[in-house]
Coordinates of C-alpha atoms and ligand atoms in Angstrom, one line a residue:
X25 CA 0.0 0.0 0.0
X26 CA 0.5 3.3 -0.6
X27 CA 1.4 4.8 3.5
X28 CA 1.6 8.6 2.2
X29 CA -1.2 10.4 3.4
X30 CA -3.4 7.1 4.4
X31 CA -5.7 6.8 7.3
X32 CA -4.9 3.6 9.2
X33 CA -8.2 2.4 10.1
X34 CA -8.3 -1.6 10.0
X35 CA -5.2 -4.5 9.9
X36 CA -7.6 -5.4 6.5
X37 CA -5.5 -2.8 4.6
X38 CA -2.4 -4.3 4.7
X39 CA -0.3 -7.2 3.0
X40 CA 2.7 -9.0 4.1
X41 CA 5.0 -7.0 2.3
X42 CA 3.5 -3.9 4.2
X43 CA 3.6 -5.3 7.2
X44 CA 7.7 -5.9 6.7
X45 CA 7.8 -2.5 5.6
X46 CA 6.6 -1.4 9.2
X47 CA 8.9 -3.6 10.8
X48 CA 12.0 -2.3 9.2
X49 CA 10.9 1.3 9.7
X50 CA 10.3 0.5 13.3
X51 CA 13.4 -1.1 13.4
X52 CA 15.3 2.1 12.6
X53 CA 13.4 4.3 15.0
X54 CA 15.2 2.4 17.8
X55 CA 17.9 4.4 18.6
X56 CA 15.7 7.3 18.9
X57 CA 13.4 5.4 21.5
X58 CA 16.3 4.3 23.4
X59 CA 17.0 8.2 23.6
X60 CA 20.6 7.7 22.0
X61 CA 20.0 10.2 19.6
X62 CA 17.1 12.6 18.5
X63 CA 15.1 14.0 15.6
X64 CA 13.8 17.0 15.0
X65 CA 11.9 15.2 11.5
X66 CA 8.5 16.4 12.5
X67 CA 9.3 20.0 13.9
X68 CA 6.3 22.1 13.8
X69 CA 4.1 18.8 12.8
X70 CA 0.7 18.5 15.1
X71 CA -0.6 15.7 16.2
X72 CA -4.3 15.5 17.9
X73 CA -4.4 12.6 20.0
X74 CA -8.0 12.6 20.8
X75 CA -9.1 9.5 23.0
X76 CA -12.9 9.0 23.9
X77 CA -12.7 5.9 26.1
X78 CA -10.2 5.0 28.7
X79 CA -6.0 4.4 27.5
X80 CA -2.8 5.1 29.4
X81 CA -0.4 3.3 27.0
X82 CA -2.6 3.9 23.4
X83 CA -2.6 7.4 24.4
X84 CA 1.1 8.0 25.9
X85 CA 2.8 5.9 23.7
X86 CA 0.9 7.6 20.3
X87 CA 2.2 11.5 21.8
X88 CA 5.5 10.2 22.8
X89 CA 6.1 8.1 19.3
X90 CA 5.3 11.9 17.8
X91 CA 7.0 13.6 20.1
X92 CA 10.2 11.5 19.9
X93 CA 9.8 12.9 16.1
X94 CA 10.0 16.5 17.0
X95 CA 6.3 16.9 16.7
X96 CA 3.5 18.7 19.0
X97 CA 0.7 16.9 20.6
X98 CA -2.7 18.2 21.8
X99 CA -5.3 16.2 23.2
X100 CA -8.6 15.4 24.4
X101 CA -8.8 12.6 26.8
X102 CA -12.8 13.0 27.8
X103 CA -15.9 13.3 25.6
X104 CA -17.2 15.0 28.8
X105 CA -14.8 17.7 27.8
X106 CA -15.2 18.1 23.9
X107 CA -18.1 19.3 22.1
X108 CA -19.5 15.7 21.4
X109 CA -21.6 16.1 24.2
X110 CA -23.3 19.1 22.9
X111 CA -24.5 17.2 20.2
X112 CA -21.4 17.9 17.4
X113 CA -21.3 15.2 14.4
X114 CA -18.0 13.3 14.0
X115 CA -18.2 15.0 11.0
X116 CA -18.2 18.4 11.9
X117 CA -15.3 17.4 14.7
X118 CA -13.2 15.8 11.8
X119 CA -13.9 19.1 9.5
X120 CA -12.6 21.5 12.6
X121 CA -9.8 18.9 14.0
X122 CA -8.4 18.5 10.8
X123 CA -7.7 22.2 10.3
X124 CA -5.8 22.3 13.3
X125 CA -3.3 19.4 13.0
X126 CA -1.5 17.4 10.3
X127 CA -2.1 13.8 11.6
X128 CA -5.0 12.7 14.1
X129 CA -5.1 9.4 16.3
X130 CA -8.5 8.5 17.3
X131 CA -10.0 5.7 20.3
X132 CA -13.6 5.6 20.4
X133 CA -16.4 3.5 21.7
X134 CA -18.3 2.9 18.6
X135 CA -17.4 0.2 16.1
X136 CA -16.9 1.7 12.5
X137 CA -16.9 5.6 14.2
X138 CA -13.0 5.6 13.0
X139 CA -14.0 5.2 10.1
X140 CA -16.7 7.5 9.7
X141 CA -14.8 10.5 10.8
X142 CA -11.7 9.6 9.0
X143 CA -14.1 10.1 6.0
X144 CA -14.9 13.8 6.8
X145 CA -10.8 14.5 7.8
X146 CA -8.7 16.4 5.8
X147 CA -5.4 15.0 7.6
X148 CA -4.2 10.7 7.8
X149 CA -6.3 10.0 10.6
X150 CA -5.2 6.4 12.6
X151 CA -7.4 4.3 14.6
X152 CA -6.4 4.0 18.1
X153 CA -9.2 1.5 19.1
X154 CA -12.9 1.7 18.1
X155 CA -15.4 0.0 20.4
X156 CA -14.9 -3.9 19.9
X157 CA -14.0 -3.6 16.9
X158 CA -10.4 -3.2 15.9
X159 CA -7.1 -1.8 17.4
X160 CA -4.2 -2.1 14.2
X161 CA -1.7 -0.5 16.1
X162 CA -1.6 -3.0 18.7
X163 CA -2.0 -5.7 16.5
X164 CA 0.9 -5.0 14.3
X165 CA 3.4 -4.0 18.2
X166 CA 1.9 -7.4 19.1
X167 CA 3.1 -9.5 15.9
X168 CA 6.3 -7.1 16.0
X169 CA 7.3 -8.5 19.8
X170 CA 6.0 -12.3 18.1
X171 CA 8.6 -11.8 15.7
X172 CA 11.5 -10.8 17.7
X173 CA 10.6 -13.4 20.8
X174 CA 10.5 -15.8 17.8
X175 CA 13.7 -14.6 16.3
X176 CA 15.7 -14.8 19.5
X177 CA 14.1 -18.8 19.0
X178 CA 15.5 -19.2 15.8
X179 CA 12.0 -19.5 14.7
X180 CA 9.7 -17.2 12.3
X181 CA 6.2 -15.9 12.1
X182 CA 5.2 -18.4 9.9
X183 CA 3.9 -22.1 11.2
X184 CA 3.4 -19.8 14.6
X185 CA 1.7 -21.9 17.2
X186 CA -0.9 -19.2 18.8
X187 CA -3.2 -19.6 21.9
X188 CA -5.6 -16.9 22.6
X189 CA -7.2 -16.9 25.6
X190 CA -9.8 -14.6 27.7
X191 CA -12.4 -12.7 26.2
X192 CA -12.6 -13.1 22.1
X193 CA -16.0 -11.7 21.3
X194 CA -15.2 -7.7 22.6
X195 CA -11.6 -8.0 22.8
X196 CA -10.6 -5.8 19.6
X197 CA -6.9 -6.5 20.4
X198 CA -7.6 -9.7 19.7
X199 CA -9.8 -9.1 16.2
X200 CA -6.7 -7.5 14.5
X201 CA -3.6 -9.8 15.5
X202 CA -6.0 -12.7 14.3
X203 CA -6.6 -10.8 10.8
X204 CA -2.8 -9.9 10.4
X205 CA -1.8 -13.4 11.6
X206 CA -3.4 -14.7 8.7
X207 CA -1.3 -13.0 6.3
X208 CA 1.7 -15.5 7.4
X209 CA 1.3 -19.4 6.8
X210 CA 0.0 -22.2 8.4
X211 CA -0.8 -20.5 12.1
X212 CA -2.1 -22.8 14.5
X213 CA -4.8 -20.5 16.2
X214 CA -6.0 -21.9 20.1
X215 CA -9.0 -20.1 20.8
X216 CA -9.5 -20.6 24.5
X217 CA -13.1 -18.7 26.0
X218 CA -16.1 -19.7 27.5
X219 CA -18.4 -20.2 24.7
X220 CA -20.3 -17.0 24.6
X221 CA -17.3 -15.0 24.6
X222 CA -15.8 -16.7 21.4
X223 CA -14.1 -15.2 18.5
X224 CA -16.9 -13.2 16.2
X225 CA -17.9 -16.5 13.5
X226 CA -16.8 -14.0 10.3
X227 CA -13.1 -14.0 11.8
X228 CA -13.0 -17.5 12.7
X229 CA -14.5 -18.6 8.8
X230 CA -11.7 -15.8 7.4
X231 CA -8.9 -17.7 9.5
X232 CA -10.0 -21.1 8.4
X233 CA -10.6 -19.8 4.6
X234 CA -7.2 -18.7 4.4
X235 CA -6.0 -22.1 5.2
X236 CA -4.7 -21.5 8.9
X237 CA -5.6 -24.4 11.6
X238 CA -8.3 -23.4 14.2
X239 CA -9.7 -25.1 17.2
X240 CA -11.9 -23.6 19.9
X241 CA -11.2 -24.7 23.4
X242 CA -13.7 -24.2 26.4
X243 CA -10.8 -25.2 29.4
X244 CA -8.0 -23.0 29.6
X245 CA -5.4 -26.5 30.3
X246 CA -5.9 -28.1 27.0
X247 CA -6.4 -24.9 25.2
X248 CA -2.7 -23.5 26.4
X249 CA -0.5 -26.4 25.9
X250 CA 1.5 -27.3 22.7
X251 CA 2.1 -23.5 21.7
X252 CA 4.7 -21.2 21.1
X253 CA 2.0 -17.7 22.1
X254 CA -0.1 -17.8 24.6
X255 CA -1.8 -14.7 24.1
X256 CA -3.8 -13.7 27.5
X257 CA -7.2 -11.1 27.4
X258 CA -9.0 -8.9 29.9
X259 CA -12.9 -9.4 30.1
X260 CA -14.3 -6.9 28.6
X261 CA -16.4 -5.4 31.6
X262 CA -17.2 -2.3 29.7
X263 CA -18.4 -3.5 26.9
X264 CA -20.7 -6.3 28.4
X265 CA -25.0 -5.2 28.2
X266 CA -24.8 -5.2 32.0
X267 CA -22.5 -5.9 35.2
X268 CA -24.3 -9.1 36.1
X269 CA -23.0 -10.6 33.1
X270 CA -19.9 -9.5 32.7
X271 CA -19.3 -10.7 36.9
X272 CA -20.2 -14.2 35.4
X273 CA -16.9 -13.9 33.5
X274 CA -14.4 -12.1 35.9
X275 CA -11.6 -14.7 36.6
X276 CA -13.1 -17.7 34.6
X277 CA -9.0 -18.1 33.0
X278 CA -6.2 -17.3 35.3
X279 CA -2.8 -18.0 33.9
X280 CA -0.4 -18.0 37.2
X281 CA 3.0 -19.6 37.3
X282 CA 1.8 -22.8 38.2
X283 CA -0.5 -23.3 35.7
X284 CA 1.6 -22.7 33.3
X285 CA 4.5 -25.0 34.8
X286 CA 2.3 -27.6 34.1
X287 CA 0.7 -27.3 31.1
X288 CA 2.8 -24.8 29.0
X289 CA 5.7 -25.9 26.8
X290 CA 9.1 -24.0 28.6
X291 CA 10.1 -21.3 26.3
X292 CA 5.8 -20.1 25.7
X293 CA 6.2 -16.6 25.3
X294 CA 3.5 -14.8 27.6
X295 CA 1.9 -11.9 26.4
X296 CA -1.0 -9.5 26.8
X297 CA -2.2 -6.2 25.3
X298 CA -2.3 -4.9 28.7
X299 CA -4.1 -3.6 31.3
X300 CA -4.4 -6.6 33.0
X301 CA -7.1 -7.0 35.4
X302 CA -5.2 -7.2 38.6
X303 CA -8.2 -7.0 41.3
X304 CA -8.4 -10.1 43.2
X305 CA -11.5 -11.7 41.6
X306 CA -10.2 -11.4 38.6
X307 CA -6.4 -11.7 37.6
X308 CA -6.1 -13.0 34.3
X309 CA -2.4 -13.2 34.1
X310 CA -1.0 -13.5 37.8
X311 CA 2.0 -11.1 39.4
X312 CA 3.9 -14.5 40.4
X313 CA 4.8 -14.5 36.8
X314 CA 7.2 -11.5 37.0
X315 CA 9.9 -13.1 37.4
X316 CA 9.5 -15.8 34.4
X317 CA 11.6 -14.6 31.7
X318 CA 9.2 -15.0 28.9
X319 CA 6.7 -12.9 30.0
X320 CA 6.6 -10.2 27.6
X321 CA 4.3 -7.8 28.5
X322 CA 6.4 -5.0 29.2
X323 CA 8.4 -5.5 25.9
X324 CA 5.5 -5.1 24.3
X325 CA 4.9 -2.0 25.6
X326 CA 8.5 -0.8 24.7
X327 CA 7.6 -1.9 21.4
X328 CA 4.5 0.0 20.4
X329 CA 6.6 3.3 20.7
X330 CA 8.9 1.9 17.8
X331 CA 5.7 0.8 15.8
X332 CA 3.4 4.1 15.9
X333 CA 6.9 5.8 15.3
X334 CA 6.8 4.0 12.2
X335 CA 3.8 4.8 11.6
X336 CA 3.5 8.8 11.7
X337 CA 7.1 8.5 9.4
X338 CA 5.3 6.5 6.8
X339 CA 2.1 8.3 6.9
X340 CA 3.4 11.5 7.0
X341 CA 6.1 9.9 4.5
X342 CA 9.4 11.4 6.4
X343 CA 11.0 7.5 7.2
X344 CA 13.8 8.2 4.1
X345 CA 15.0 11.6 6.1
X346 CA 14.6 10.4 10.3
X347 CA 18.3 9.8 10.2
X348 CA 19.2 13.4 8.6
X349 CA 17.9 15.3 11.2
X350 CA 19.8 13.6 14.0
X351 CA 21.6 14.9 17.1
X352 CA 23.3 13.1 19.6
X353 CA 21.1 13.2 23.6
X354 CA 22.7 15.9 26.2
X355 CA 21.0 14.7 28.9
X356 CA 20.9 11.5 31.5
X357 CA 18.6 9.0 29.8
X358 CA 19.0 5.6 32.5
X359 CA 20.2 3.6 29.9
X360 CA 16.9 2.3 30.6
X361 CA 17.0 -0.1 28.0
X362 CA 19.9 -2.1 28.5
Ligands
LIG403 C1 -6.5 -2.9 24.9 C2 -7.7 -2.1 24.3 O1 -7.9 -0.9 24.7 O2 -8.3 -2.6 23.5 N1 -5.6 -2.1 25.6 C3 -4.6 -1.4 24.9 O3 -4.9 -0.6 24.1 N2 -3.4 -1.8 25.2 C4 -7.0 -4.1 25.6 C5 -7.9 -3.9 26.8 O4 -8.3 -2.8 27.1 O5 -8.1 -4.9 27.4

């Protein structure tokens, strides 16, 4: 695809070549997120990072990517504080936002509403997360860390053995690795929930048209074993119809150490898309796994800063000149990622 000027609204727009493209980008803006050097690439560039549901990561990680580019962010983080309330249409929003900045990043609570108001936006507009929908930028930081845990394996993305486990129906983290998974060959998808919160049926026939091998499980100790991913969800809470049914959920799956002693093979790579749900009652993926080293949430995290770096630079088509606008860091950075 084309990146110059593109929204980035759905994993469906992109190819395996794309994706590589992406990777390699991303791959370049490492020095720049260890803070060895800066760029000043995107001086005078505005972002609007405008989030109208819940994030600490999406949202820091989108201004920082921009801001370790030399660009401005502004921001709304409340639909109790923007005009929405009083009625405004994402399209007028997109019409006035779009005046303001060169490149907006949008969460939302509808599915599709991405979408809609990247229709009325003058300016590459990238979907930060809309309802249950979808959520490409943390798909493609998700299958960035797969790659590199499966590197450091000898292995590659292809013949991956995936589990998924937790919520599939609302979890939109979940929607977009599966879709960009598919792009690679033979994946071995797990897909590990109780049965009314399974993967949507149109993903599941899309996997298993594209030749990929699925199985649902409804126990999380069969459904974890034999894989090289295991891939762990929050419940959904907010997105259930009401709180009675989304308490019959809350801590259905727990992955803890010794679960996974005992039914995991011993390098399984541990991830999650984060937050985890650490309240007692629920605790999907257990603190006594801190110290195992192939838990890698936190890499992850470190990770999606290289990937939406990549993805202003493409979008905003400045990856060929990152490098010319270089300067060495003055001050104490922690070596914080050695
Ligand atoms: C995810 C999301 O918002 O969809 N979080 C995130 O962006 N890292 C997953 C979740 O909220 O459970």
């Amino acid at each position: 695809m084309d990146f110059v000027g593109s929204h980035i609204l759905s994993v469906d727009q992109f190819a395996r070549a794309d994706i590589e493209h992406i990777f390699r980008v991303a791959d370049d803006m490492q020095p720049y997120a260890d803070r060895d050097r800066v760029t000043r690439v995107l001086q005078g560039a505005i972002l609007s990072n405008m989030f109208f549901e819940p994030s600490t990561r999406t949202r820091i990680s989108f201004g920082s990517a921009f801001n370790m580019l030399g660009g401005e962010v502004r921001e709304t983080t409340e639909v109790a504080a923007s005009s929405l309330t009083k009625g405004e249409s994402l399209y007028d929003t997109a019409r006035v936002l779009s005046g303001y900045s060169d490149v907006i990043v949008m969460r939302h609570p509808e599915a599709g509403s991405v979408a809609e108001f990247a229709k009325a936006s003058r300016v590459p507009v990238i979907n930060a997360g809309d309802g249950p929908n979808e959520h490409p930028s943390q798909a493609l930081l998700d299958l960035y860390t797969i790659r590199k845990e499966m590197e450091s394996r000898g292995r590659a993305i292809d013949d991956l053995r995936i589990a998924l486990v937790g919520d599939l129906r609302y979890g939109r983290a979940v929607h977009s690795l599966c879709k960009l998974l598919a792009l690679f060959e033979h994946v071995h998808y797990k897909l590990v929930s109780p049965p009314e919160l399974s993967l949507p049926a149109d993903i599941v026939d899309s996997l298993k048209a594209a030749g990929h091998d699925v199985r649902e499980h409804h126990e999380l100790e069969t459904g974890i074993d034999h894989v090289d991913i295991l891939y762990v969800t929050r419940t959904q809470e907010e997105r259930f119809p009401d709180q009675d049914e989304a308490d019959r959920y809350r801590g259905l799956f727990r992955v803890n150490q010794a679960i996974y002693t005992k039914n995991c093979e011993p390098n399984t790579v541990i991830m999650h898309p984060l937050p985890r749900d650490s309240r007692a009652q629920a605790q999907e993926l257990d603190d006594d796994l801190i110290e195992n080293p192939n838990l890698a949430i936190f890499r992850q995290t470190d990770n999606g800063v290289l990937i939406r770096m990549a993805l202003f630079a493409l979008v905003l088509d400045v990856a060929d000149q990152v490098h010319n606008h270089a300067q060495p860091v003055t001050w104490y950075t922690a070596k914080r990622f050695r």
